[in-house]
Amino acid sequence: CRDSDGVLRKFGSSWRNADCYDCSCSRDGIDCCASFGTPVGFDEKKCEKIFNKETCTYKVVEKDDPSKECPFNAVV
C-alpha cells in the first residue's frame, strides 16, 4: 500500500499518520479511522475546540481567555 505521504507500507502494517488517524494496510487497501474523539455539547458562542496534533486530542477553551477550559457534554 502507498499512504497519502507516498510511503510504501507492508500488508498487515499499522501506523498513526500526521493527522492523528490510525491506519492499516491490507490486500484490500488502506483503512484509516480517527484516533481521537471530538467534544460536543459546549457553548459555541463562548468557547471553541482546539486540536493538538502532538497529543491527538481536543481541548475546549473560552474564546476570550484560552487559559480557561469550558465544560462539554460528550465526546463523539
C-alpha positions as YAML, in Angstrom:
chain: A
units: angstrom
residues:
- id: 1
  name: CYS
  ca: [0.00, 0.00, 0.00]
- id: 2
  name: ARG
  ca: [1.12, 3.54, -0.66]
- id: 3
  name: ASP
  ca: [-0.07, 6.00, 2.01]
- id: 4
  name: SER
  ca: [-1.12, 9.63, 1.49]
- id: 5
  name: ASP
  ca: [2.50, 10.76, 2.03]
- id: 6
  name: GLY
  ca: [3.72, 8.41, -0.71]
- id: 7
  name: VAL
  ca: [5.31, 5.94, 1.74]
- id: 8
  name: LEU
  ca: [5.05, 2.25, 0.81]
- id: 9
  name: ARG
  ca: [3.54, 0.16, 3.64]
- id: 10
  name: LYS
  ca: [3.67, -3.61, 4.06]
- id: 11
  name: PHE
  ca: [0.48, -5.68, 4.14]
- id: 12
  name: GLY
  ca: [-0.54, -6.14, 7.76]
- id: 13
  name: SER
  ca: [1.22, -2.98, 8.97]
- id: 14
  name: SER
  ca: [-0.38, -0.28, 11.12]
- id: 15
  name: TRP
  ca: [0.61, 3.33, 11.82]
- id: 16
  name: ARG
  ca: [-0.67, 6.71, 13.01]
- id: 17
  name: ASN
  ca: [-0.43, 9.45, 10.39]
- id: 18
  name: ALA
  ca: [0.40, 13.14, 10.92]
- id: 19
  name: ASP
  ca: [-3.33, 13.98, 11.11]
- id: 20
  name: CYS
  ca: [-3.85, 11.60, 14.06]
- id: 21
  name: TYR
  ca: [-5.60, 8.84, 12.13]
- id: 22
  name: ASP
  ca: [-4.78, 5.20, 12.86]
- id: 23
  name: CYS
  ca: [-4.25, 3.39, 9.58]
- id: 24
  name: SER
  ca: [-3.64, -0.16, 8.46]
- id: 25
  name: CYS
  ca: [-2.70, -1.78, 5.18]
- id: 26
  name: SER
  ca: [-4.30, -4.96, 3.87]
- id: 27
  name: ARG
  ca: [-4.66, -6.56, 0.48]
- id: 28
  name: ASP
  ca: [-7.92, -4.61, 0.15]
- id: 29
  name: GLY
  ca: [-6.05, -1.29, 0.56]
- id: 30
  name: ILE
  ca: [-5.56, 1.25, 3.32]
- id: 31
  name: ASP
  ca: [-8.16, 1.83, 6.03]
- id: 32
  name: CYS
  ca: [-7.92, 4.79, 8.42]
- id: 33
  name: CYS
  ca: [-10.04, 5.97, 11.34]
- id: 34
  name: ALA
  ca: [-9.73, 8.83, 13.79]
- id: 35
  name: SER
  ca: [-7.69, 8.11, 16.90]
- id: 36
  name: PHE
  ca: [-9.41, 10.98, 18.71]
- id: 37
  name: GLY
  ca: [-12.87, 11.98, 19.87]
- id: 38
  name: THR
  ca: [-14.49, 15.33, 19.13]
- id: 39
  name: PRO
  ca: [-16.09, 17.25, 22.01]
- id: 40
  name: VAL
  ca: [-19.76, 18.21, 21.60]
- id: 41
  name: GLY
  ca: [-22.34, 19.96, 23.73]
- id: 42
  name: PHE
  ca: [-20.47, 23.11, 24.72]
- id: 43
  name: ASP
  ca: [-21.31, 26.82, 24.48]
- id: 44
  name: GLU
  ca: [-20.15, 27.55, 20.91]
- id: 45
  name: LYS
  ca: [-20.67, 31.30, 21.31]
- id: 46
  name: LYS
  ca: [-18.34, 31.48, 24.31]
- id: 47
  name: CYS
  ca: [-15.99, 28.56, 23.67]
- id: 48
  name: GLU
  ca: [-14.05, 26.86, 20.90]
- id: 49
  name: LYS
  ca: [-12.38, 23.49, 20.45]
- id: 50
  name: ILE
  ca: [-8.67, 23.44, 19.67]
- id: 51
  name: PHE
  ca: [-6.92, 20.36, 18.29]
- id: 52
  name: ASN
  ca: [-3.42, 19.45, 19.46]
- id: 53
  name: LYS
  ca: [-1.62, 17.34, 16.82]
- id: 54
  name: GLU
  ca: [1.13, 16.49, 19.32]
- id: 55
  name: THR
  ca: [-1.26, 14.67, 21.67]
- id: 56
  name: CYS
  ca: [-4.07, 13.97, 19.13]
- id: 57
  name: THR
  ca: [-6.63, 15.49, 21.49]
- id: 58
  name: TYR
  ca: [-9.09, 18.37, 21.59]
- id: 59
  name: LYS
  ca: [-9.32, 20.97, 24.30]
- id: 60
  name: VAL
  ca: [-12.37, 23.21, 24.72]
- id: 61
  name: VAL
  ca: [-11.45, 26.70, 25.88]
- id: 62
  name: GLU
  ca: [-13.00, 30.16, 26.21]
- id: 63
  name: LYS
  ca: [-12.55, 32.26, 23.07]
- id: 64
  name: ASP
  ca: [-11.75, 35.39, 25.11]
- id: 65
  name: ASP
  ca: [-9.41, 33.58, 27.53]
- id: 66
  name: PRO
  ca: [-7.92, 30.34, 26.18]
- id: 67
  name: SER
  ca: [-6.36, 29.63, 29.59]
- id: 68
  name: LYS
  ca: [-9.86, 28.76, 30.85]
- id: 69
  name: GLU
  ca: [-11.35, 25.43, 29.84]
- id: 70
  name: CYS
  ca: [-15.04, 25.02, 29.06]
- id: 71
  name: PRO
  ca: [-17.22, 22.09, 30.06]
- id: 72
  name: PHE
  ca: [-18.68, 19.84, 27.36]
- id: 73
  name: ASN
  ca: [-21.29, 17.08, 27.42]
- id: 74
  name: ALA
  ca: [-19.73, 14.27, 25.41]
- id: 75
  name: VAL
  ca: [-17.03, 13.14, 23.00]
- id: 76
  name: VAL
  ca: [-18.02, 11.57, 19.67]
...
